[in-house]
PDB file of C-alpha atoms in Angstrom:
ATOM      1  CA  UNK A  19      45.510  93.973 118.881  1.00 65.00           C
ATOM      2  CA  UNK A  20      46.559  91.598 121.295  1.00 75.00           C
ATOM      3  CA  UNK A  21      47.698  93.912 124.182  1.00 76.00           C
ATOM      4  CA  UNK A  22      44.474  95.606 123.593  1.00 66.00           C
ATOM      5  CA  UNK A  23      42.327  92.456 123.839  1.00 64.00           C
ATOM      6  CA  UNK A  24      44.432  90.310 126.699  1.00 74.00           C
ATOM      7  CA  UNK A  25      42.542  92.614 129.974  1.00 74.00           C
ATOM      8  CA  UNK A  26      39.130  91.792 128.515  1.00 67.00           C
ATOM      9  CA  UNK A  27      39.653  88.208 127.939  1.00 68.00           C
ATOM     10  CA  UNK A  28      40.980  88.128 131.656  1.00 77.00           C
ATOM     11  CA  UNK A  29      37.899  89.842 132.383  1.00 74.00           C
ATOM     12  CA  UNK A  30      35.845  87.055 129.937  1.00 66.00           C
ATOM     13  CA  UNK A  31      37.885  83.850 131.714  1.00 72.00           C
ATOM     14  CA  UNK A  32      37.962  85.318 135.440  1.00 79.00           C
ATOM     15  CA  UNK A  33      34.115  86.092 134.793  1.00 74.00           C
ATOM     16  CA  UNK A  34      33.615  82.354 133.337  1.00 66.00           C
ATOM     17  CA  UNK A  35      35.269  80.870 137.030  1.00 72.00           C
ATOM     18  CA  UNK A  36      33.112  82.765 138.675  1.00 77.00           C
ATOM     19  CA  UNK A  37      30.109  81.946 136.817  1.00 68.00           C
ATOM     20  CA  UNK A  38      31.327  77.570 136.762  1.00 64.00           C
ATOM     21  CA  UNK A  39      31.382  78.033 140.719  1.00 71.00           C
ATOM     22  CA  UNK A  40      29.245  80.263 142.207  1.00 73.00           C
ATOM     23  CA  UNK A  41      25.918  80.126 139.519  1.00 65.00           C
ATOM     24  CA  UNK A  42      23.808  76.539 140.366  1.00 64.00           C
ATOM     25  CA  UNK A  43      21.723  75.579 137.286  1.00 54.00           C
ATOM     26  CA  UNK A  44      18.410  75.252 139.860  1.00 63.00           C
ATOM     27  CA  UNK A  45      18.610  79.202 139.580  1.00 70.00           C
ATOM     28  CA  UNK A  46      18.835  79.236 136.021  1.00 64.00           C
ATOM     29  CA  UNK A  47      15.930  76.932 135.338  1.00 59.00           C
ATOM     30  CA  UNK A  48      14.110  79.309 138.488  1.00 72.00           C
ATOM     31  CA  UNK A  49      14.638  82.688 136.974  1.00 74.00           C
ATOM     32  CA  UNK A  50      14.262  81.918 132.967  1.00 74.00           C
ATOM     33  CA  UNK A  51      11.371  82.357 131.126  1.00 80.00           C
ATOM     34  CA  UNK A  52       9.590  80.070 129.731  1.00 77.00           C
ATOM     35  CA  UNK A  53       8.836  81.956 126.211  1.00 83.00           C
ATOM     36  CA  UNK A  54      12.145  81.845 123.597  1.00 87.00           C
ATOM     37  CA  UNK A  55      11.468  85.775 122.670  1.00 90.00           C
ATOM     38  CA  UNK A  56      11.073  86.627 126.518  1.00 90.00           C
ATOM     39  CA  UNK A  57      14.524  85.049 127.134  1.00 88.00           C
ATOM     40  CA  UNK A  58      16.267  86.517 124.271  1.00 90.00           C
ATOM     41  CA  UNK A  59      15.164  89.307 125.625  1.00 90.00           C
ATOM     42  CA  UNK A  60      16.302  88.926 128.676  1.00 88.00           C
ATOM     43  CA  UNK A  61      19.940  87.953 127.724  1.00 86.00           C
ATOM     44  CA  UNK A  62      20.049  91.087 125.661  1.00 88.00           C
ATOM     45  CA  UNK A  63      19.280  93.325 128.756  1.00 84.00           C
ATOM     46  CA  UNK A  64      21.907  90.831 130.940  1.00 79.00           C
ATOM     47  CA  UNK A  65      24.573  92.374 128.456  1.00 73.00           C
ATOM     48  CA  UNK A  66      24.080  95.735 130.372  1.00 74.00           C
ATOM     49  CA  UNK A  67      25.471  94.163 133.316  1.00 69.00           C
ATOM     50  CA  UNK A  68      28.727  92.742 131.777  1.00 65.00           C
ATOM     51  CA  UNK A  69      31.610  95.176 130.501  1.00 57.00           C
ATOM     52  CA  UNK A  70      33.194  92.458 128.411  1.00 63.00           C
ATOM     53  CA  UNK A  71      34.334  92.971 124.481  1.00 66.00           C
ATOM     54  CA  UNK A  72      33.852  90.362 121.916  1.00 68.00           C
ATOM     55  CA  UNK A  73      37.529  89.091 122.966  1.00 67.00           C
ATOM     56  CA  UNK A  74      35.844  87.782 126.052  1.00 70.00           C
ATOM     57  CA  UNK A  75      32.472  87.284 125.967  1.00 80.00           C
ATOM     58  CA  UNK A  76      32.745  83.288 123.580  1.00 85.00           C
ATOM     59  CA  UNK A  77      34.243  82.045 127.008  1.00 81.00           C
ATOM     60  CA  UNK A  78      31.438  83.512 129.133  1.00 79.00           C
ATOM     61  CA  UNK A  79      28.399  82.045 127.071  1.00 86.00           C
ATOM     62  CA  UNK A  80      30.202  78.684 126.911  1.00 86.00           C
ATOM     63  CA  UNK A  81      29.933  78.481 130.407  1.00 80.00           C
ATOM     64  CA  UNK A  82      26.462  79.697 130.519  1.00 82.00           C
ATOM     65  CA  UNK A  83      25.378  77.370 128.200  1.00 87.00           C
ATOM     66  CA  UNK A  84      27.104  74.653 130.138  1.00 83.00           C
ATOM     67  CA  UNK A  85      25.263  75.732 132.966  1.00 79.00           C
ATOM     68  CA  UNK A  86      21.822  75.186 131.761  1.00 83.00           C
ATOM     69  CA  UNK A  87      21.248  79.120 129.650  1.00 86.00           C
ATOM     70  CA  UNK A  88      18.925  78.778 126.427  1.00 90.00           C
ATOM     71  CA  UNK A  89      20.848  78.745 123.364  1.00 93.00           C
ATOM     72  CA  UNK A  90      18.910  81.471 122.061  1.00 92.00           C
ATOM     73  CA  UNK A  91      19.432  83.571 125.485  1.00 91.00           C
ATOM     74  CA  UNK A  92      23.097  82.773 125.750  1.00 91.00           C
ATOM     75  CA  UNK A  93      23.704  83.769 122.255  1.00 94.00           C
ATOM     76  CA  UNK A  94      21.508  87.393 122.644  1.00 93.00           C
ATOM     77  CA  UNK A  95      23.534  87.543 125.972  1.00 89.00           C
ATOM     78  CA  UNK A  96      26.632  87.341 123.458  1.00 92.00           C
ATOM     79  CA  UNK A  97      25.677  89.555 120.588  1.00 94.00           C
ATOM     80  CA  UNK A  98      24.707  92.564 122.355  1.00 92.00           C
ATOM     81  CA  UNK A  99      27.091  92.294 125.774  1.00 86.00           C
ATOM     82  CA  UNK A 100      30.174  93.899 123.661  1.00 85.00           C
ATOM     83  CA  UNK A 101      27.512  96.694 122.930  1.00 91.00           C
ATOM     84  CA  UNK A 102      25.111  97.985 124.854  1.00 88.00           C
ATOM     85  CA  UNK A 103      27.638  97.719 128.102  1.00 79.00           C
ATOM     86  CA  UNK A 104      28.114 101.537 129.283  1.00 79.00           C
ATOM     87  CA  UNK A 105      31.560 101.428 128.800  1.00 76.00           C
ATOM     88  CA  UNK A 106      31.013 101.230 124.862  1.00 81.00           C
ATOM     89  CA  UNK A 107      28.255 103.285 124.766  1.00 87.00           C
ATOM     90  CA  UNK A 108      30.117 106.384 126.532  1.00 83.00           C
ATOM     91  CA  UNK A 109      32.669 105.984 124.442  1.00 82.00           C
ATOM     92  CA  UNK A 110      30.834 106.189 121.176  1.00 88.00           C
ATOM     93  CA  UNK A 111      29.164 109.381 122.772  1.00 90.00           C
ATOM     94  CA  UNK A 112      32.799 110.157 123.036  1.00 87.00           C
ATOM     95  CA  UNK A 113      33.951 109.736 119.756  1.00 85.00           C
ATOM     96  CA  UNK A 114      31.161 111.679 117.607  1.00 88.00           C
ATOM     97  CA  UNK A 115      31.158 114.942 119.431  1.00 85.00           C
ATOM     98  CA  UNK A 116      29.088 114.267 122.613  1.00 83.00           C
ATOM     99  CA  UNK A 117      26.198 113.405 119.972  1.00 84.00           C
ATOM    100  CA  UNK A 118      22.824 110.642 121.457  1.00 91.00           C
ATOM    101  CA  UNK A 119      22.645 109.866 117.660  1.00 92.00           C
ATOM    102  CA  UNK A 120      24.829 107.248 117.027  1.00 93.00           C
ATOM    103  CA  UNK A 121      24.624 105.702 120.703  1.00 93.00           C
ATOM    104  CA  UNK A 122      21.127 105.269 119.905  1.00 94.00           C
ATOM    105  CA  UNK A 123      21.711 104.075 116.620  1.00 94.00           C
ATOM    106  CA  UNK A 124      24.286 101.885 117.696  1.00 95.00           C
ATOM    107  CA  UNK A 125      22.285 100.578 120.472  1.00 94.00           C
ATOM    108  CA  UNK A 126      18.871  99.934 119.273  1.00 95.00           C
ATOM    109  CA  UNK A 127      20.976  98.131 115.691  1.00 96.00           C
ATOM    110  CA  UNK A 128      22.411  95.945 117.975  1.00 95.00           C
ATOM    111  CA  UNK A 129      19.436  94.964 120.263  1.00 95.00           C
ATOM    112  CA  UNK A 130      16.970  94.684 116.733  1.00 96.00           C
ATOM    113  CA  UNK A 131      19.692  92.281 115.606  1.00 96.00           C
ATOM    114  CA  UNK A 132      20.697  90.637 118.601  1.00 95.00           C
ATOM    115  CA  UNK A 133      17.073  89.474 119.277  1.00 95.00           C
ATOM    116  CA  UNK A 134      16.059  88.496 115.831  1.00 96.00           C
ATOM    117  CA  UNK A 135      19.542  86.247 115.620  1.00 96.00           C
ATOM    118  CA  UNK A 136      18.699  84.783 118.657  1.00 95.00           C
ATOM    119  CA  UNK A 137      15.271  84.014 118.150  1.00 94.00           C
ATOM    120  CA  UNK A 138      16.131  82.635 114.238  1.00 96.00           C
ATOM    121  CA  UNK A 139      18.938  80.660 115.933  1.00 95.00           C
ATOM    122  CA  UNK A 140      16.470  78.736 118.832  1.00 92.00           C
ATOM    123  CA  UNK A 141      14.522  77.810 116.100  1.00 93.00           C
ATOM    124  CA  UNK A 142      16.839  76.271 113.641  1.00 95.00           C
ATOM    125  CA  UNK A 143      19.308  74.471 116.451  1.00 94.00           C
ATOM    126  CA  UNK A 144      16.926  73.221 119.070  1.00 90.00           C
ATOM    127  CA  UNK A 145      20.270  71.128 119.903  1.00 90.00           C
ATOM    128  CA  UNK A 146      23.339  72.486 121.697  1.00 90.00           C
ATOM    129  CA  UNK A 147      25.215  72.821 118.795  1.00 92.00           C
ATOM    130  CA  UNK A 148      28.451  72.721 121.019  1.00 89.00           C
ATOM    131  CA  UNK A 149      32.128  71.237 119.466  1.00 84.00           C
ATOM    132  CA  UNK A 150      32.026  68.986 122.629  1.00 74.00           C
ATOM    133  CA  UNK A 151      29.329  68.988 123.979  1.00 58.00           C
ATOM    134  CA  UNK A 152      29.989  66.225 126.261  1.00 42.00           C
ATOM    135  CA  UNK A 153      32.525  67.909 128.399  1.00 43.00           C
ATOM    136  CA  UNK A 154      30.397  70.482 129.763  1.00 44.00           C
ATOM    137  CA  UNK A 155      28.353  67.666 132.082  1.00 39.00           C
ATOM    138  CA  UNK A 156      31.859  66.770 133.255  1.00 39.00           C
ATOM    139  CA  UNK A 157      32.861  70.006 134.128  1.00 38.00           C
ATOM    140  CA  UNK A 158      29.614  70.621 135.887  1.00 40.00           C
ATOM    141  CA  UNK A 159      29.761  67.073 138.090  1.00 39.00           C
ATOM    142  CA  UNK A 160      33.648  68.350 138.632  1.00 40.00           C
ATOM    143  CA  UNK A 161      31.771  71.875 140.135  1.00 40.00           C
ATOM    144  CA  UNK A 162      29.827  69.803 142.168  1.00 41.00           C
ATOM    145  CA  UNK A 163      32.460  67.602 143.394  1.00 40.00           C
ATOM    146  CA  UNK A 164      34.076  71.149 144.571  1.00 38.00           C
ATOM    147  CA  UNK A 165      31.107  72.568 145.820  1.00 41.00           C
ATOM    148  CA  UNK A 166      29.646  69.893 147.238  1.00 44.00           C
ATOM    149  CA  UNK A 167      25.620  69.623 147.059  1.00 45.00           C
ATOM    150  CA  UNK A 168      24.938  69.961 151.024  1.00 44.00           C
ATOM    151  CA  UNK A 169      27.863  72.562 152.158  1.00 55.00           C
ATOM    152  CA  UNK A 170      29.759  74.817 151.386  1.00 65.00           C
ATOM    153  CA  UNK A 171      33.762  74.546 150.518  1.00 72.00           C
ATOM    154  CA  UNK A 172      36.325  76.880 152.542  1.00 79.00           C
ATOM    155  CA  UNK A 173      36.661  80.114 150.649  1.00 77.00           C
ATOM    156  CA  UNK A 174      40.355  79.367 149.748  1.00 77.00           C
ATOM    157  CA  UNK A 175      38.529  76.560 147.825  1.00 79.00           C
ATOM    158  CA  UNK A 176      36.260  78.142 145.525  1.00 78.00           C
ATOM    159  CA  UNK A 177      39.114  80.735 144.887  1.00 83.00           C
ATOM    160  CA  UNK A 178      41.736  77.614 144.026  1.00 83.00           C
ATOM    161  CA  UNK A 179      38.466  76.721 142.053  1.00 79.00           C
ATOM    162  CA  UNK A 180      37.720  79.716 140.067  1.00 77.00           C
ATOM    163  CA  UNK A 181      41.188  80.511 139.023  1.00 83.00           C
ATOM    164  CA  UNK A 182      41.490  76.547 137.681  1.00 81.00           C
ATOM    165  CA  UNK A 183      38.924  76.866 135.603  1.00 71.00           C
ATOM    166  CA  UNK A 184      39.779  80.717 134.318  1.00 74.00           C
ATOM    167  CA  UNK A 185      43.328  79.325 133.447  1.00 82.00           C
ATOM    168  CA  UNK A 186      41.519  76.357 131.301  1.00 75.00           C
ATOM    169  CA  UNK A 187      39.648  78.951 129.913  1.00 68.00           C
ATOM    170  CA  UNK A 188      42.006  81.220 128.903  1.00 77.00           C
ATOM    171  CA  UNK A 189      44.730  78.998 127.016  1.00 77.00           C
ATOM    172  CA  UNK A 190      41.694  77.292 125.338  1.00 67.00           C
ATOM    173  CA  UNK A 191      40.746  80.952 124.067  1.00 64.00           C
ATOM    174  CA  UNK A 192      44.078  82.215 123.941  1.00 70.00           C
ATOM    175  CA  UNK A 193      45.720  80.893 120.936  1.00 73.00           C
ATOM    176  CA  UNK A 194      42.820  81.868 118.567  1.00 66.00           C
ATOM    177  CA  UNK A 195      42.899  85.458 119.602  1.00 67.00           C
ATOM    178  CA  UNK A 196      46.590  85.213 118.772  1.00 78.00           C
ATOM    179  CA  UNK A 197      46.026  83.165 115.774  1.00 73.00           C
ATOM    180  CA  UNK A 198      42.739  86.116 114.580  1.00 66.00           C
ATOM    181  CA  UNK A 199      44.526  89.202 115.331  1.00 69.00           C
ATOM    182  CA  UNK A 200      48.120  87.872 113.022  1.00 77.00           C
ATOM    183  CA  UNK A 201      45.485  87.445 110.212  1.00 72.00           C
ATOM    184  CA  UNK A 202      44.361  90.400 111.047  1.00 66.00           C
ATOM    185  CA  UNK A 203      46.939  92.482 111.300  1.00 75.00           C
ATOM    186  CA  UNK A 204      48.055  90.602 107.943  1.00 79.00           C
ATOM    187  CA  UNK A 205      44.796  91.626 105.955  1.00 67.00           C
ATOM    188  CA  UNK A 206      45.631  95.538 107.420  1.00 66.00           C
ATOM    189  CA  UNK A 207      48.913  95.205 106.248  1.00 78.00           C
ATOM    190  CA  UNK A 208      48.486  94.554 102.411  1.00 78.00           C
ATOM    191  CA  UNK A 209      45.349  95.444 101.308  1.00 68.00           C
ATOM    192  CA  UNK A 210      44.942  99.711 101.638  1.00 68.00           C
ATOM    193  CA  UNK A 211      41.962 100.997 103.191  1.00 63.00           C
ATOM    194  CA  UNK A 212      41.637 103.414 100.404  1.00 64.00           C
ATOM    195  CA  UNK A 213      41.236 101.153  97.660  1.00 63.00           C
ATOM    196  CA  UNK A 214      38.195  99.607  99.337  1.00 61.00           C
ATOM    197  CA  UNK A 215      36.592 103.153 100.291  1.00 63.00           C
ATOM    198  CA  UNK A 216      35.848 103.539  96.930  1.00 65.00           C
ATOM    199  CA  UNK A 217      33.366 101.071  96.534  1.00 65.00           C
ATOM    200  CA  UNK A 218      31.160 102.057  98.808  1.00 62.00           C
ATOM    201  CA  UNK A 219      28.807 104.133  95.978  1.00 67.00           C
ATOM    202  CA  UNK A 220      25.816 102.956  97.053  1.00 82.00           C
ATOM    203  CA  UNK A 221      23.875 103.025 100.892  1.00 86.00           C
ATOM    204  CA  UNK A 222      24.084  98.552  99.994  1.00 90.00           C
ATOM    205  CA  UNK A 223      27.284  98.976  99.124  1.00 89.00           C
ATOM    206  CA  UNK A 224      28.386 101.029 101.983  1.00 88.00           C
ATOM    207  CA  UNK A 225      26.885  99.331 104.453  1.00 92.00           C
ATOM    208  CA  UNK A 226      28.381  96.199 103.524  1.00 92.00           C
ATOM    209  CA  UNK A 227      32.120  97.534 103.109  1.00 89.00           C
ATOM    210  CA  UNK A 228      31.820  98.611 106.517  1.00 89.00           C
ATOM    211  CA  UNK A 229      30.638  95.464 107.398  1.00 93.00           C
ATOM    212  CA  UNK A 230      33.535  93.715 106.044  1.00 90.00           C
ATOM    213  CA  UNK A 231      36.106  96.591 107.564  1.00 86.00           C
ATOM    214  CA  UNK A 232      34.562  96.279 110.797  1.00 88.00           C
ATOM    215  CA  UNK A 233      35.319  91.792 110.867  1.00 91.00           C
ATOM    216  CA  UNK A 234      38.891  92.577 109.279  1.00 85.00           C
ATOM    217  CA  UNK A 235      39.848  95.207 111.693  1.00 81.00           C
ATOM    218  CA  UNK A 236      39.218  93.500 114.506  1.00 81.00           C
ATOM    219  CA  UNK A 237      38.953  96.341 116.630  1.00 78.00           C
ATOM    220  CA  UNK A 238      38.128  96.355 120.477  1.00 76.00           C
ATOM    221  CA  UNK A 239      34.640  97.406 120.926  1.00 79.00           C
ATOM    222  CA  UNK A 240      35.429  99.855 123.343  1.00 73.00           C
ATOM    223  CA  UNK A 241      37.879 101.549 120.793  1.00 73.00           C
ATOM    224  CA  UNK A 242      36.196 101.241 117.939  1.00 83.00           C
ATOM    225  CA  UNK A 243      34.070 104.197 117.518  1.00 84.00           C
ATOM    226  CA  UNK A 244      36.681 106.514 117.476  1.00 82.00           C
ATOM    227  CA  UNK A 245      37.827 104.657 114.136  1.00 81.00           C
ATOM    228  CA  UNK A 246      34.435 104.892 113.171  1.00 85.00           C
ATOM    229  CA  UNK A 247      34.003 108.561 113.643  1.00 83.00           C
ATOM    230  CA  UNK A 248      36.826 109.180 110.842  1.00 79.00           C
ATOM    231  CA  UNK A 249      34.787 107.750 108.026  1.00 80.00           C
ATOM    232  CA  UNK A 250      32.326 110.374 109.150  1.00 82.00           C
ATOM    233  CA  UNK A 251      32.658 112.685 105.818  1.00 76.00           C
ATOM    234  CA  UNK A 252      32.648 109.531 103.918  1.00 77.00           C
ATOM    235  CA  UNK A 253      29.254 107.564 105.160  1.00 83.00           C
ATOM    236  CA  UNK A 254      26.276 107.914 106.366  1.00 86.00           C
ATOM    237  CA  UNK A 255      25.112 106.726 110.162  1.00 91.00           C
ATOM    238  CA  UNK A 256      23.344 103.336 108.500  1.00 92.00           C
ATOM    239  CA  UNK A 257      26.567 102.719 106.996  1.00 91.00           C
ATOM    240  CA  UNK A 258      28.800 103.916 110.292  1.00 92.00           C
ATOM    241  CA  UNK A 259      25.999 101.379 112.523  1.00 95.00           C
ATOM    242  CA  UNK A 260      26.385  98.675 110.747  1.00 95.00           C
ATOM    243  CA  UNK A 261      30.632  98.918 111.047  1.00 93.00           C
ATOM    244  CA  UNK A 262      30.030  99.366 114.710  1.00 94.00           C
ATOM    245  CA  UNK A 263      27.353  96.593 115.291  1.00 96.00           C
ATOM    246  CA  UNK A 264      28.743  94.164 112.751  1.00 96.00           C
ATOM    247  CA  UNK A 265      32.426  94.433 113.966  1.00 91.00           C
ATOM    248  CA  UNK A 266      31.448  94.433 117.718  1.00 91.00           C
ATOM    249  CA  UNK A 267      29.470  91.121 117.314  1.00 94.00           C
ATOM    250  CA  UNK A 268      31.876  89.394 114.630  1.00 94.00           C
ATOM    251  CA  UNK A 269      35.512  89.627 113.400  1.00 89.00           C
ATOM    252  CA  UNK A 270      38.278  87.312 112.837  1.00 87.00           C
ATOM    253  CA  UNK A 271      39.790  86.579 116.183  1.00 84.00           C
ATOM    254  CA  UNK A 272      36.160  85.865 117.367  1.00 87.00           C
ATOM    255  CA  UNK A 273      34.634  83.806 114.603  1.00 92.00           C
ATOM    256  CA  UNK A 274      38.249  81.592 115.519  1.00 88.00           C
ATOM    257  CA  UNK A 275      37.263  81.788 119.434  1.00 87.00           C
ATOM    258  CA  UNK A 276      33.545  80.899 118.214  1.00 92.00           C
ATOM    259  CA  UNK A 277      34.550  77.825 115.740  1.00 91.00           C
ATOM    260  CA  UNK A 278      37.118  76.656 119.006  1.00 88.00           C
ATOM    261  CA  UNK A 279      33.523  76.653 120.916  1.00 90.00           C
ATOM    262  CA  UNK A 280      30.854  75.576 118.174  1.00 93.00           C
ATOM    263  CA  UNK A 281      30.241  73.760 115.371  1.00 93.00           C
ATOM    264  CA  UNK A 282      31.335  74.850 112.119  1.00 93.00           C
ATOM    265  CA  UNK A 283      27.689  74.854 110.637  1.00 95.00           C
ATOM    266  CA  UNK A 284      26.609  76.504 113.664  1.00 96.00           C
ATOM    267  CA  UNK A 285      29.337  79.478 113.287  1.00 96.00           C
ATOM    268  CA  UNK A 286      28.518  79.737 109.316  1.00 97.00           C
ATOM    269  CA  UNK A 287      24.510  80.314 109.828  1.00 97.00           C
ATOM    270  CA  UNK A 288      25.101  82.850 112.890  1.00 97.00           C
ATOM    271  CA  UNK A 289      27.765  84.869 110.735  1.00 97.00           C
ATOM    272  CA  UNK A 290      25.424  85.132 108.008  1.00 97.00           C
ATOM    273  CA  UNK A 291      22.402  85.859 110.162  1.00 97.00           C
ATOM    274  CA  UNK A 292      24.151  88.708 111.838  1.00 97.00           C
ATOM    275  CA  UNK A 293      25.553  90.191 108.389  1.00 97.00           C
ATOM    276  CA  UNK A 294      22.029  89.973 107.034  1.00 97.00           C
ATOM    277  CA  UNK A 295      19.960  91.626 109.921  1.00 97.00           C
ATOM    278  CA  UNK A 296      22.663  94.191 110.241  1.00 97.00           C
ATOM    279  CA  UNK A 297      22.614  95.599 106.475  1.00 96.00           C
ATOM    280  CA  UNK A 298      18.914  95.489 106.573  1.00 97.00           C
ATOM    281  CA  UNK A 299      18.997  96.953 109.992  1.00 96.00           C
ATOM    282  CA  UNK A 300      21.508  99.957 109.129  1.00 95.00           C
ATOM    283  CA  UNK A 301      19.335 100.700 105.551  1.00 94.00           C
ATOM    284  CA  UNK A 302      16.509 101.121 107.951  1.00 94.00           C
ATOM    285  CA  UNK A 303      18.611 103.523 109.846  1.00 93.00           C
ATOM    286  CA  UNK A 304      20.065 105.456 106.912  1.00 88.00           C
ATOM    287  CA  UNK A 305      16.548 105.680 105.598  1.00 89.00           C
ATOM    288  CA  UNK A 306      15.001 107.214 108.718  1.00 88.00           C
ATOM    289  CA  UNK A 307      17.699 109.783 109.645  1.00 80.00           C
ATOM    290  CA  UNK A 308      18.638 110.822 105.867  1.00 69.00           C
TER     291      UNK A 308
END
C-alpha cells in the first residue's frame, strides 16, 4: 500500500509547492463565483484537471484553502479529484470489459455526491474548520516574503521555494499514510473477505459492505476497479459504485491524513455525509439499471 501510494503523494506535495508559490489569492477571489452551488461546482470540474489519488489530494486542498478556496469548493475539489481524473476513469473502462457503464456510474455517483457534501458542508461550517488554522496566514506572509509583492524572485528561488514547502508537506502527510495503510493491512490480514461477503443479502446491505470494504482496503483509486470488477458475479453496479466512490473519497490512511488537517468534528460529519449520499446514491443506481 505504501509503495503504491508514495508517487501520488509526491505528486499531491510537489503539486501543493507549486500551488503555495505560484497561485496569488487576488486570482482566487477574481475567478470564484460568488454562488456556494456554482463553486462546488466548479471544484468538482477542477478535479478533471488533477491526476492525484486520495493519498495526495488532503495536502492539495490544505493549501487551497490556505490560499483563499471556499470550503465548500476545496472540499468538492477533494471528493471528486481521485475520481473523475482520466486516469481513473480509463482504468475502470479497463477493468469491466471496455464497458461506459460503470465509468458513468462511477462518475456521475461521485459528482451527485461530491456536490451535495460540499454544498451540506458550506452550510454547516461557515468557519475554516482547520486543526491550525492560524498557520496558514503565516505560511502565506512567508510566500510573500519569497515572492515579493512588486517583483519577481530568480527562478532558482521559487524552485528552492516550492521544494521547501513540498518537503513540509510531505513528512506532515507522510506518517499517517504509513500509520493508515499498517491498520490497514492489519484489518486485511485477520478478518477474511469471505466471511463479510455473506452479508451482503440485501441491495442496503450490499451497498454498505462495499462501503466498508472499499475504507478498509485502502486501495489506490487508480487500482481499484480492477478489485472491484471481481465481486462482479456477486453485486450489482449500485453496490460495485458505491465501493468505488466510497473508497476513492474515504479510507483509513486518508481519514488519518484528513484528521492531521481538520478538526475531528469536522472529519466525523464529512465521513458520514459521504457514506450517506453514497448508499442513497448507489440504490438509485441499482434501481435504474436493474
Amino acid at each position: 500500500m505504501i509503495m503504491e501510494a508514495i508517487p501520488f503523494v509526491l505528486i499531491g506535495v510537489l503539486l501543493s509547492g507549486l500551488i503555495q508559490i505560484y497561485l496569488k489569492e487576488r486570482w482566487i477571489v477574481r475567478i470564484m463565483p460568488r454562488s456556494r452551488i456554482v463553486s462546488s461546482m466548479l471544484g468538482c470540474a477542477l478535479g478533471i484537471l488533477f491526476p492525484a489519488c486520495e493519498c495526495g489530494i488532503v495536502p492539495i486542498t490544505r493549501r487551497l484553502l490556505g490560499k483563499g478556496v471556499p470550503l465548500h469548493a476545496g472540499i468538492a475539489f477533494m471528493l471528486t479529484a481521485p475520481i473523475i481524473n482520466p486516469i481513473v476513469l480509463f482504468s475502470t473502462y479497463i477493468a469491466f470489459g471496455s464497458s461506459w457503464t460503470m465509468v458513468f456510474a462511477r462518475a456521475g455517483l461521485a459528482l451527485a455526491v461530491a456536490l451535495a457534501v460540499s454544498v451540506t458542508v458550506g452550510y454547516l461550517f461557515p468557519a475554516l474548520p482547520l486543526r491550525s488554522p492560524t498557520a496558514e496566514p503565516q505560511i502565506a506572509a512567508s510566500s510573500e516574503q519569497i515572492a515579493g509583492p512588486a517583483s519577481s524572485p530568480p527562478l532558482s528561488s521559487q524552485i528552492i521555494g516550492v521544494c521547501e514547502h513540498a518537503i513540509e508537506e510531505f513528512f506532515s502527510v507522510g506518517k499517517y499514510l504509513i500509520l493508515g495503510a499498517f491498520i490497514a493491512a492489519c484489518i486485511q490480514t485477520y478478518v477474511p473477505t469471505s466471511s463479510l461477503l455473506s452479508l451482503g443479502s440485501s441491495p442496503v446491505t450490499a451497498s454498505l459492505l462495499m462501503m466498508g470494504l472499499g475504507f478498509v482496503m485502502s486501495l489506490c483509486s487508480e487500482a481499484d476497479a480492477f478489485i472491484a470488477s471481481s465481486f462482479r458475479s456477486t453485486f450489482s453496479i449500485g453496490s460495485l459504485s458505491s465501493f468505488l466512490v466510497f473508497g476513492a473519497m474515504i479510507d483509513i490512511k486518508n481519514t488519518l491524513m484528513l484528521l492531521a488537517v481538520f478538526r475531528g468534528k469536522f472529519v466525523l460529519v464529512l465521513i458520514a455525509l459521504v457514506a450517506a449520499f453514497t448508499l442513497l446514491g448507489s440504490l438509485l443506481i441499482g434501481r435504474l439499471l436493474h
